[in-house]
Short mmCIF file of C-alpha atoms in Angstrom, two decimals:
data_model
loop_
_atom_site.label_atom_id
_atom_site.label_comp_id
_atom_site.label_asym_id
_atom_site.label_seq_id
_atom_site.Cartn_x
_atom_site.Cartn_y
_atom_site.Cartn_z
CA MET A 1 -25.54 -17.79 -91.39
CA GLY A 2 -24.65 -14.52 -90.52
CA ARG A 3 -22.60 -13.08 -87.51
CA THR A 4 -23.52 -9.64 -85.58
CA ARG A 5 -21.32 -7.25 -83.56
CA ASP A 6 -21.89 -6.61 -80.06
CA THR A 7 -21.02 -2.94 -79.83
CA SER A 8 -21.92 -2.73 -76.05
CA LYS A 9 -18.58 -3.90 -75.18
CA ILE A 10 -16.38 -1.31 -76.95
CA PHE A 11 -15.01 1.29 -75.03
CA THR A 12 -15.34 4.74 -77.25
CA THR A 13 -13.97 8.39 -76.27
CA THR A 14 -12.69 11.49 -77.83
CA ALA A 15 -9.50 13.59 -77.40
CA ASN A 16 -11.41 15.92 -75.02
CA SER A 17 -12.75 13.37 -72.85
CA ILE A 18 -9.16 11.63 -72.64
CA ALA A 19 -7.64 14.98 -71.02
CA ASN A 20 -10.36 14.75 -68.80
CA ILE A 21 -8.65 11.62 -67.44
CA ASP A 22 -5.89 13.53 -65.13
CA LEU A 23 -3.79 10.73 -64.16
CA THR A 24 -0.72 12.58 -63.95
CA SER A 25 -2.01 15.32 -61.62
CA ALA A 26 -3.29 12.34 -59.28
CA ILE A 27 0.44 11.12 -59.16
CA VAL A 28 1.58 14.45 -58.29
CA THR A 29 -0.74 15.24 -55.56
CA ALA A 30 0.07 11.74 -54.01
CA SER A 31 3.55 12.43 -54.37
CA THR A 32 3.46 15.96 -53.09
CA ALA A 33 1.55 14.38 -49.94
CA ALA A 34 4.43 11.79 -49.17
CA VAL A 35 6.91 14.39 -49.65
CA ASN A 36 5.19 17.00 -47.12
CA ARG A 37 5.00 14.28 -44.58
CA ALA A 38 8.60 13.34 -44.83
CA VAL A 39 10.13 17.04 -45.08
CA THR A 40 9.47 19.97 -42.78
CA ILE A 41 10.50 23.37 -43.17
CA SER A 42 10.56 25.40 -39.82
CA SER A 43 11.83 27.11 -37.04
CA ALA A 44 11.25 24.17 -34.47
CA SER A 45 12.12 20.55 -34.35
CA PRO A 46 9.73 18.72 -35.66
CA SER A 47 8.19 15.35 -34.65
CA ASN A 48 10.39 12.09 -35.65
CA LEU A 49 7.81 11.10 -38.32
CA THR A 50 9.85 13.53 -40.44
CA ARG A 51 13.04 12.46 -42.00
CA ILE A 52 14.30 15.46 -43.14
CA TRP A 53 14.35 18.99 -41.60
CA ILE A 54 15.23 21.86 -42.71
CA ASP A 55 15.70 24.72 -39.96
CA ASN A 56 14.92 28.09 -41.15
CA SER A 57 15.11 29.76 -37.72
CA ALA A 58 18.49 31.36 -39.06
CA SER A 59 16.61 32.75 -42.12
CA ALA A 60 20.03 33.73 -43.82
CA ALA A 61 21.46 30.28 -43.20
CA PRO A 62 19.11 27.50 -43.20
CA THR A 63 20.44 24.23 -41.96
CA PHE A 64 19.73 20.62 -43.11
CA ASN A 65 19.43 17.95 -40.87
CA THR A 66 18.45 14.64 -41.02
CA TYR A 67 16.65 12.25 -38.38
CA ILE A 68 18.89 9.10 -37.69
CA GLY A 69 19.34 6.80 -34.69
CA GLY A 70 17.02 8.90 -32.64
CA ALA A 71 18.62 12.25 -32.93
CA TRP A 72 18.54 14.87 -35.26
CA ARG A 73 21.99 15.34 -37.23
CA GLY A 74 23.27 17.52 -39.54
CA VAL A 75 23.31 16.57 -43.42
CA ARG A 76 26.81 15.92 -44.87
CA GLY A 77 27.88 17.30 -47.93
CA SER A 78 30.53 18.97 -49.56
CA ASN A 79 29.56 22.49 -48.77
CA LEU A 80 29.41 21.39 -44.83
CA ARG A 81 31.91 21.22 -42.17
CA GLY A 82 30.36 18.54 -40.17
CA TYR A 83 27.56 18.03 -37.69
CA PHE A 84 27.81 18.22 -33.61
CA THR A 85 25.74 16.37 -31.20
CA ALA A 86 25.70 16.72 -27.31
CA THR A 87 23.47 16.09 -24.05
CA GLY A 88 23.21 17.52 -20.59
CA GLY A 89 21.62 20.21 -18.89
CA THR A 90 18.08 21.99 -19.95
CA VAL A 91 18.34 22.02 -23.89
CA SER A 92 16.20 24.21 -26.04
CA THR A 93 16.71 26.13 -29.26
CA SER A 94 16.88 29.73 -30.13
CA GLY A 95 17.94 31.50 -33.06
CA GLY A 96 19.51 28.64 -35.12
CA TYR A 97 21.35 27.57 -31.94
CA ARG A 98 20.75 24.92 -29.42
CA ILE A 99 21.33 25.84 -25.98
CA HIS A 100 22.45 23.78 -22.84
CA THR A 101 21.43 25.48 -19.61
CA PHE A 102 22.85 24.21 -16.21
CA ASP A 103 21.68 25.44 -13.05
CA SER A 104 23.34 22.80 -11.08
CA THR A 105 26.55 20.52 -11.35
CA SER A 106 26.16 17.86 -13.75
CA ASN A 107 27.75 16.85 -17.26
CA PHE A 108 28.27 17.79 -21.02
CA ILE A 109 28.44 15.17 -22.89
CA VAL A 110 29.46 15.75 -26.57
CA SER A 111 28.66 12.36 -28.59
CA GLU A 112 29.78 13.59 -32.04
CA ALA A 113 31.85 16.30 -33.51
CA SER A 114 32.83 15.06 -36.82
CA ASP A 115 34.50 16.42 -39.75
CA VAL A 116 33.23 15.42 -43.24
CA THR A 117 36.69 13.84 -44.26
CA ALA A 118 38.46 13.22 -40.94
CA ASN A 119 36.34 12.29 -38.41
CA ALA A 120 38.17 14.73 -36.24
CA PHE A 121 36.22 18.20 -36.10
CA ALA A 122 36.59 19.79 -33.06
CA GLY A 123 32.92 21.77 -32.46
CA THR A 124 33.41 25.39 -31.33
CA VAL A 125 31.00 26.22 -28.68
CA GLU A 126 29.84 29.49 -26.74
CA TYR A 127 29.86 29.62 -23.09
CA LEU A 128 29.11 31.64 -20.12
CA VAL A 129 30.20 30.31 -16.81
CA ILE A 130 29.53 32.23 -13.58
CA ALA A 131 31.08 31.42 -10.28
CA GLY A 132 28.74 31.38 -6.80
CA GLY A 133 28.78 34.92 -5.25
CA GLY A 134 30.25 35.68 -1.97
CA ALA A 135 27.97 35.96 1.22
CA GLY A 136 28.06 39.66 2.90
CA GLY A 137 29.75 40.16 6.27
CA ASN A 138 28.20 40.18 9.75
CA ASN A 139 28.89 42.62 12.73
CA GLN A 140 27.58 44.44 15.41
CA TYR A 141 27.40 47.68 13.66
CA TYR A 142 27.66 47.17 9.73
CA THR A 143 29.56 45.02 7.19
CA GLY A 144 30.34 45.00 3.31
CA GLY A 145 28.57 43.64 0.72
CA GLY A 146 29.59 40.28 -0.84
CA GLY A 147 31.32 40.46 -4.26
CA ALA A 148 29.76 38.45 -7.26
CA GLY A 149 31.49 35.46 -8.51
CA GLY A 150 33.73 35.64 -11.53
CA TYR A 151 31.88 36.27 -15.21
CA ARG A 152 33.28 34.79 -18.11
CA PRO A 153 31.77 34.61 -21.71
CA GLY A 154 33.92 33.35 -24.63
CA SER A 155 34.28 30.31 -27.03
CA VAL A 156 36.20 27.38 -27.15
CA SER A 157 36.86 24.06 -28.93
CA VAL A 158 35.60 21.04 -27.81
CA SER A 159 35.84 17.07 -29.06
CA ALA A 160 33.59 14.30 -28.55
CA GLN A 161 34.27 13.41 -24.56
CA ASN A 162 32.41 14.38 -21.45
CA TYR A 163 32.95 17.46 -19.77
CA ALA A 164 31.76 17.89 -16.17
CA ILE A 165 30.24 21.26 -15.52
CA THR A 166 30.57 22.35 -11.71
CA VAL A 167 28.09 25.42 -10.94
CA GLY A 168 29.69 27.12 -7.76
CA ALA A 169 27.39 27.53 -4.76
CA GLY A 170 27.15 30.84 -3.23
CA GLY A 171 28.54 32.09 -0.37
CA ALA A 172 26.86 31.35 3.22
CA GLY A 173 26.01 34.68 5.32
CA ASN A 174 26.61 34.09 9.32
CA SER A 175 25.73 35.69 12.70
CA GLY A 176 28.69 35.16 14.30
CA GLY A 177 30.76 38.60 13.68
CA SER A 178 32.64 37.84 10.76
CA ASN A 179 33.42 38.20 7.02
CA GLY A 180 30.70 36.42 4.67
CA ALA A 181 32.03 33.56 3.02
CA ASN A 182 33.48 33.33 -0.40
CA GLY A 183 31.46 31.61 -2.91
CA SER A 184 32.61 28.67 -4.82
CA ASP A 185 34.10 28.30 -8.48
CA SER A 186 32.29 27.19 -11.37
CA SER A 187 33.56 25.45 -14.35
CA ILE A 188 33.50 23.51 -17.79
CA GLY A 189 36.07 20.68 -16.74
CA SER A 190 39.53 22.05 -16.98
CA LEU A 191 38.71 24.50 -20.02
CA ILE A 192 37.44 27.20 -18.53
CA ILE A 193 37.21 28.13 -14.47
CA SER A 194 35.49 31.20 -13.22
CA ILE A 195 36.56 32.34 -9.84
CA ALA A 196 34.48 32.55 -6.93
CA GLY A 197 33.11 35.97 -5.29
CA GLY A 198 35.06 37.30 -2.12
CA GLY A 199 32.78 37.64 1.39
CA GLY A 200 31.95 40.99 2.50
CA GLY A 201 34.29 42.43 5.15
CA SER A 202 33.32 42.93 8.90
CA ALA A 203 34.76 45.40 11.35
CA THR A 204 35.89 42.77 13.74
CA THR A 205 37.90 40.62 11.56
CA GLY A 206 40.09 42.86 9.43
CA ASN A 207 37.63 44.91 7.61
CA ALA A 208 38.87 43.94 4.33
CA GLY A 209 36.21 41.93 2.22
CA GLY A 210 37.65 39.02 0.25
CA SER A 211 39.18 38.73 -3.12
CA GLY A 212 37.58 36.79 -5.91
CA GLY A 213 35.82 37.11 -8.98
CA GLY A 214 34.09 40.10 -7.78
CA GLY A 215 35.76 41.23 -4.33
CA GLY A 216 33.80 41.97 -1.38
CA GLY A 217 33.02 45.33 0.20
CA VAL A 218 35.01 46.70 3.48
CA GLY A 219 33.14 46.94 6.79
CA GLY A 220 32.69 50.24 8.21
CA ASP A 221 34.73 50.38 11.58
CA THR A 222 37.79 51.17 10.05
CA SER A 223 39.69 54.31 8.89
CA VAL A 224 38.35 56.28 6.08
CA GLY A 225 38.95 55.27 2.63
CA ALA A 226 40.26 51.57 3.04
CA ALA A 227 40.36 49.13 -0.11
CA GLY A 228 37.89 46.61 -0.68
CA GLY A 229 39.00 43.11 -1.79
CA SER A 230 40.35 43.17 -5.21
CA GLY A 231 38.53 41.71 -8.08
CA THR A 232 39.62 39.46 -10.93
CA ALA A 233 40.97 40.56 -13.98
CA SER A 234 38.79 39.71 -16.96
CA GLN A 235 36.23 38.72 -14.61
CA GLY A 236 34.91 40.95 -11.85
CA ASN A 237 35.80 44.24 -9.99
CA ALA A 238 36.76 45.19 -6.34
CA GLY A 239 34.68 45.92 -3.62
CA GLY A 240 33.95 49.45 -2.29
CA THR A 241 35.76 51.42 0.57
CA ALA A 242 34.14 52.04 4.08
CA TRP A 243 33.56 55.43 6.07
CA ASN A 244 33.84 55.64 9.71
CA GLN A 245 33.45 58.80 11.72
CA SER A 246 32.24 58.97 15.07
CA GLY A 247 29.99 55.91 14.91
CA ALA A 248 28.40 57.56 11.65
CA GLY A 249 29.44 54.94 9.06
CA GLY A 250 28.89 53.30 6.01
CA SER A 251 30.20 49.85 4.43
CA GLY A 252 31.53 49.38 0.79
CA GLY A 253 29.39 47.63 -1.54
CA GLY A 254 30.57 44.24 -3.23
CA GLY A 255 32.16 44.22 -6.59
CA GLY A 256 29.84 43.40 -9.85
CA ALA A 257 30.57 41.79 -12.92
CA GLY A 258 30.49 45.05 -14.57
CA ALA A 259 31.13 48.08 -11.88
CA VAL A 260 33.49 48.51 -8.54
CA GLY A 261 31.20 48.56 -5.53
CA GLY A 262 30.14 51.67 -4.30
CA ASN A 263 32.04 53.33 -1.57
CA GLY A 264 30.32 53.91 2.00
CA SER A 265 29.83 57.30 3.38
CA VAL A 266 28.60 59.18 6.44
CA ASN A 267 25.39 57.03 7.36
CA VAL A 268 25.33 55.62 3.48
CA GLY A 269 26.12 52.12 2.64
CA GLY A 270 27.88 51.78 -0.52
CA ASN A 271 25.53 50.17 -3.61
CA GLY A 272 26.65 46.75 -4.68
CA GLY A 273 28.66 46.95 -8.54
CA ALA A 274 26.35 46.19 -11.34
CA GLY A 275 26.43 43.07 -13.27
CA LEU A 276 26.27 42.23 -16.93
CA SER A 277 23.88 41.21 -19.36
CA SER A 278 24.28 38.13 -21.90
CA SER A 279 21.73 37.18 -24.59
CA ILE A 280 23.62 33.86 -24.80
CA THR A 281 20.14 31.82 -23.47
CA GLY A 282 18.37 33.63 -26.35
CA SER A 283 17.40 36.76 -23.99
CA SER A 284 18.95 39.42 -22.70
CA ILE A 285 19.73 38.85 -18.79
CA THR A 286 21.73 40.69 -16.54
CA ARG A 287 23.64 38.47 -13.66
CA ALA A 288 26.25 38.72 -11.26
CA GLY A 289 25.53 41.83 -9.48
CA GLY A 290 27.55 42.89 -6.00
CA GLY A 291 25.99 42.99 -2.54
CA GLY A 292 24.78 46.59 -0.66
CA GLY A 293 27.02 47.32 2.13
CA GLY A 294 25.34 47.84 5.60
CA VAL A 295 24.90 50.91 7.60
CA TYR A 296 24.97 52.16 11.03
CA VAL A 297 21.83 53.57 13.00
CA ASN A 298 19.03 55.18 10.46
CA GLY A 299 21.14 55.83 7.49
CA SER A 300 20.44 54.44 4.02
CA ALA A 301 21.93 50.73 3.02
CA GLY A 302 23.37 49.92 -0.32
CA SER A 303 21.10 48.22 -3.01
CA GLY A 304 22.28 45.34 -4.84
CA GLY A 305 23.84 45.87 -8.10
CA SER A 306 21.93 44.97 -10.80
CA GLY A 307 21.39 41.43 -11.82
CA GLY A 308 20.79 39.81 -8.63
CA GLY A 309 22.67 41.46 -5.91
CA GLY A 310 21.27 41.42 -2.25
CA SER A 311 20.57 44.75 -0.50
CA GLY A 312 22.43 45.60 2.94
CA GLY A 313 21.07 45.60 6.38
CA LYS A 314 20.09 48.62 8.58
CA THR A 315 18.48 49.56 11.81
CA SER A 316 14.91 49.47 10.59
CA ASN A 317 15.89 46.19 8.81
CA PHE A 318 18.68 44.44 10.60
CA GLY A 319 18.94 41.11 7.93
CA ALA A 320 20.56 41.71 4.60
CA GLY A 321 19.26 40.59 1.11
CA ALA A 322 20.73 37.60 -0.35
CA GLY A 323 21.97 37.37 -3.93
CA THR A 324 19.40 35.66 -6.50
CA ALA A 325 20.04 32.05 -7.19
CA ASN A 326 21.74 31.14 -10.66
CA THR A 327 22.85 34.63 -11.04
CA GLY A 328 26.19 34.81 -9.47
CA SER A 329 25.50 37.70 -7.46
CA GLY A 330 26.75 39.10 -3.87
CA GLY A 331 24.67 38.79 -0.76
CA GLY A 332 24.27 42.14 1.44
CA GLY A 333 26.27 43.00 4.55
CA ALA A 334 24.12 42.96 7.83
CA ARG A 335 23.43 45.51 10.60
CA GLU A 336 23.48 43.19 13.81
CA PRO A 337 25.19 40.11 15.02
CA GLY A 338 22.10 38.29 15.65
CA TYR A 339 21.01 38.61 11.84
CA ALA A 340 23.12 36.87 9.09
CA GLY A 341 24.90 38.67 6.21
CA GLY A 342 22.85 37.71 2.90
CA ASN A 343 23.84 34.33 1.04
CA GLY A 344 25.40 34.74 -2.22
CA GLY A 345 24.01 33.59 -5.15
CA SER A 346 24.61 30.22 -6.69
CA GLY A 347 26.54 30.35 -10.05
CA PHE A 348 25.52 29.61 -13.76
CA VAL A 349 26.89 27.73 -16.59
CA VAL A 350 25.44 28.09 -20.22
CA ILE A 351 26.89 26.45 -23.56
CA ARG A 352 25.27 26.92 -26.92
CA TYR A 353 26.34 25.76 -30.62
CA THR A 354 24.85 25.98 -34.41
CA THR A 355 22.90 22.85 -35.00
CA ILE A 356 25.66 22.44 -37.94
CA ALA A 357 29.06 22.74 -36.37
#
C-alpha cells in the first residue's frame, strides 16, 4: 500500500519573507525602552525610578550620578575626584550647583566627602554669610541709621561632619532715646564668622553709631563732622557723619556692605550705604544696605541703602523703616522718642557646591 505525504504541516518561505521577520529590531526596540527608563539626561533631578542620571545643567561639564541608598551620588571613576553629599536648610539646584539656603539657625550636615582612593576628600563649598543688621537710633530730634551686618563671600574646604549654622538676628529698635541695638553675628560653625552691624547713634548717648560689620550713623545733635561707627575690614563700611546747626540738622546713614553711610547735612539725613549683589543662589540679589539717617523738622530723611536698608524718620513720618528680613540690612533712625528706630534685618547664610565635588 502506497504512502502519501501531508504537505499542509510543512512551513515554507522565501528569502524575502524571512527578512520581514525582524526579530533583531524588536529586541533593540525593547532594549532601548528599558535603557530610557533606567537613564535620564536632564538638568533637573529625575524620579528615583531612574538609576543613572546625566546632569547636563552645566553643558560644558555634564556630571554622572547614580541613585543609591535613597540619594543621588556622583559616580566614581579614574577621571573623577569623588562625590559630596550634604543636608540642611532649603535645598535647590541651579547651574550645576546644589544650594543650601538658611533663613534661620540650623545645621549643615556633610555625610559624605570621599576621595576615589583615600576616603579623605575634603569638599570645597562656596558660601555667603551675612550677619544681622543694626537698628536705627531713637531720640527727640534725629538719630543715625543702623549699619548692615557683615557681608562675607568666599569658599572653604569642609569634611564629613555637622556644621552649626547661626543666622544672626537684627538689632531691636527702641523708643527710649538711645542708640539702636547692634545686630547678632552669623556663622558656619567656627569656620566663618560674620560680624553684626552696629546700631545707629542717638543725640543723647554719645552720638556715635555702633561699630560692626557696617557701622551705625551719627546722631545729629553733635558737632559738625563727628565720625560714624567704624565698619569691619572686608565685611562692611563706616557710618556717615552728622550735621547740626541751630536745630537744622541731619543724621548720618548707616554703613552698607558696598559703601559708607551718607553724611547728614542741613535738614537732610544721610542715605544708608549701598549693599552688594551676589548670584550664589542662582539669581542676582542685592543685600546688606545701611539704614537711612533721621532728620529734624520738615527736612528730607535719609533713604535706606540698596539691598534692604530701612528709611529714616522725619516730622511728617516720625517712625523709621526696618531693614528687610534675611538681608542683614540696617534699620532707619527715628525722629521722636515715642517712635522706635527701625529694626535691623536678620542675617542670611547660603552654601553651594557642584554635585561632583
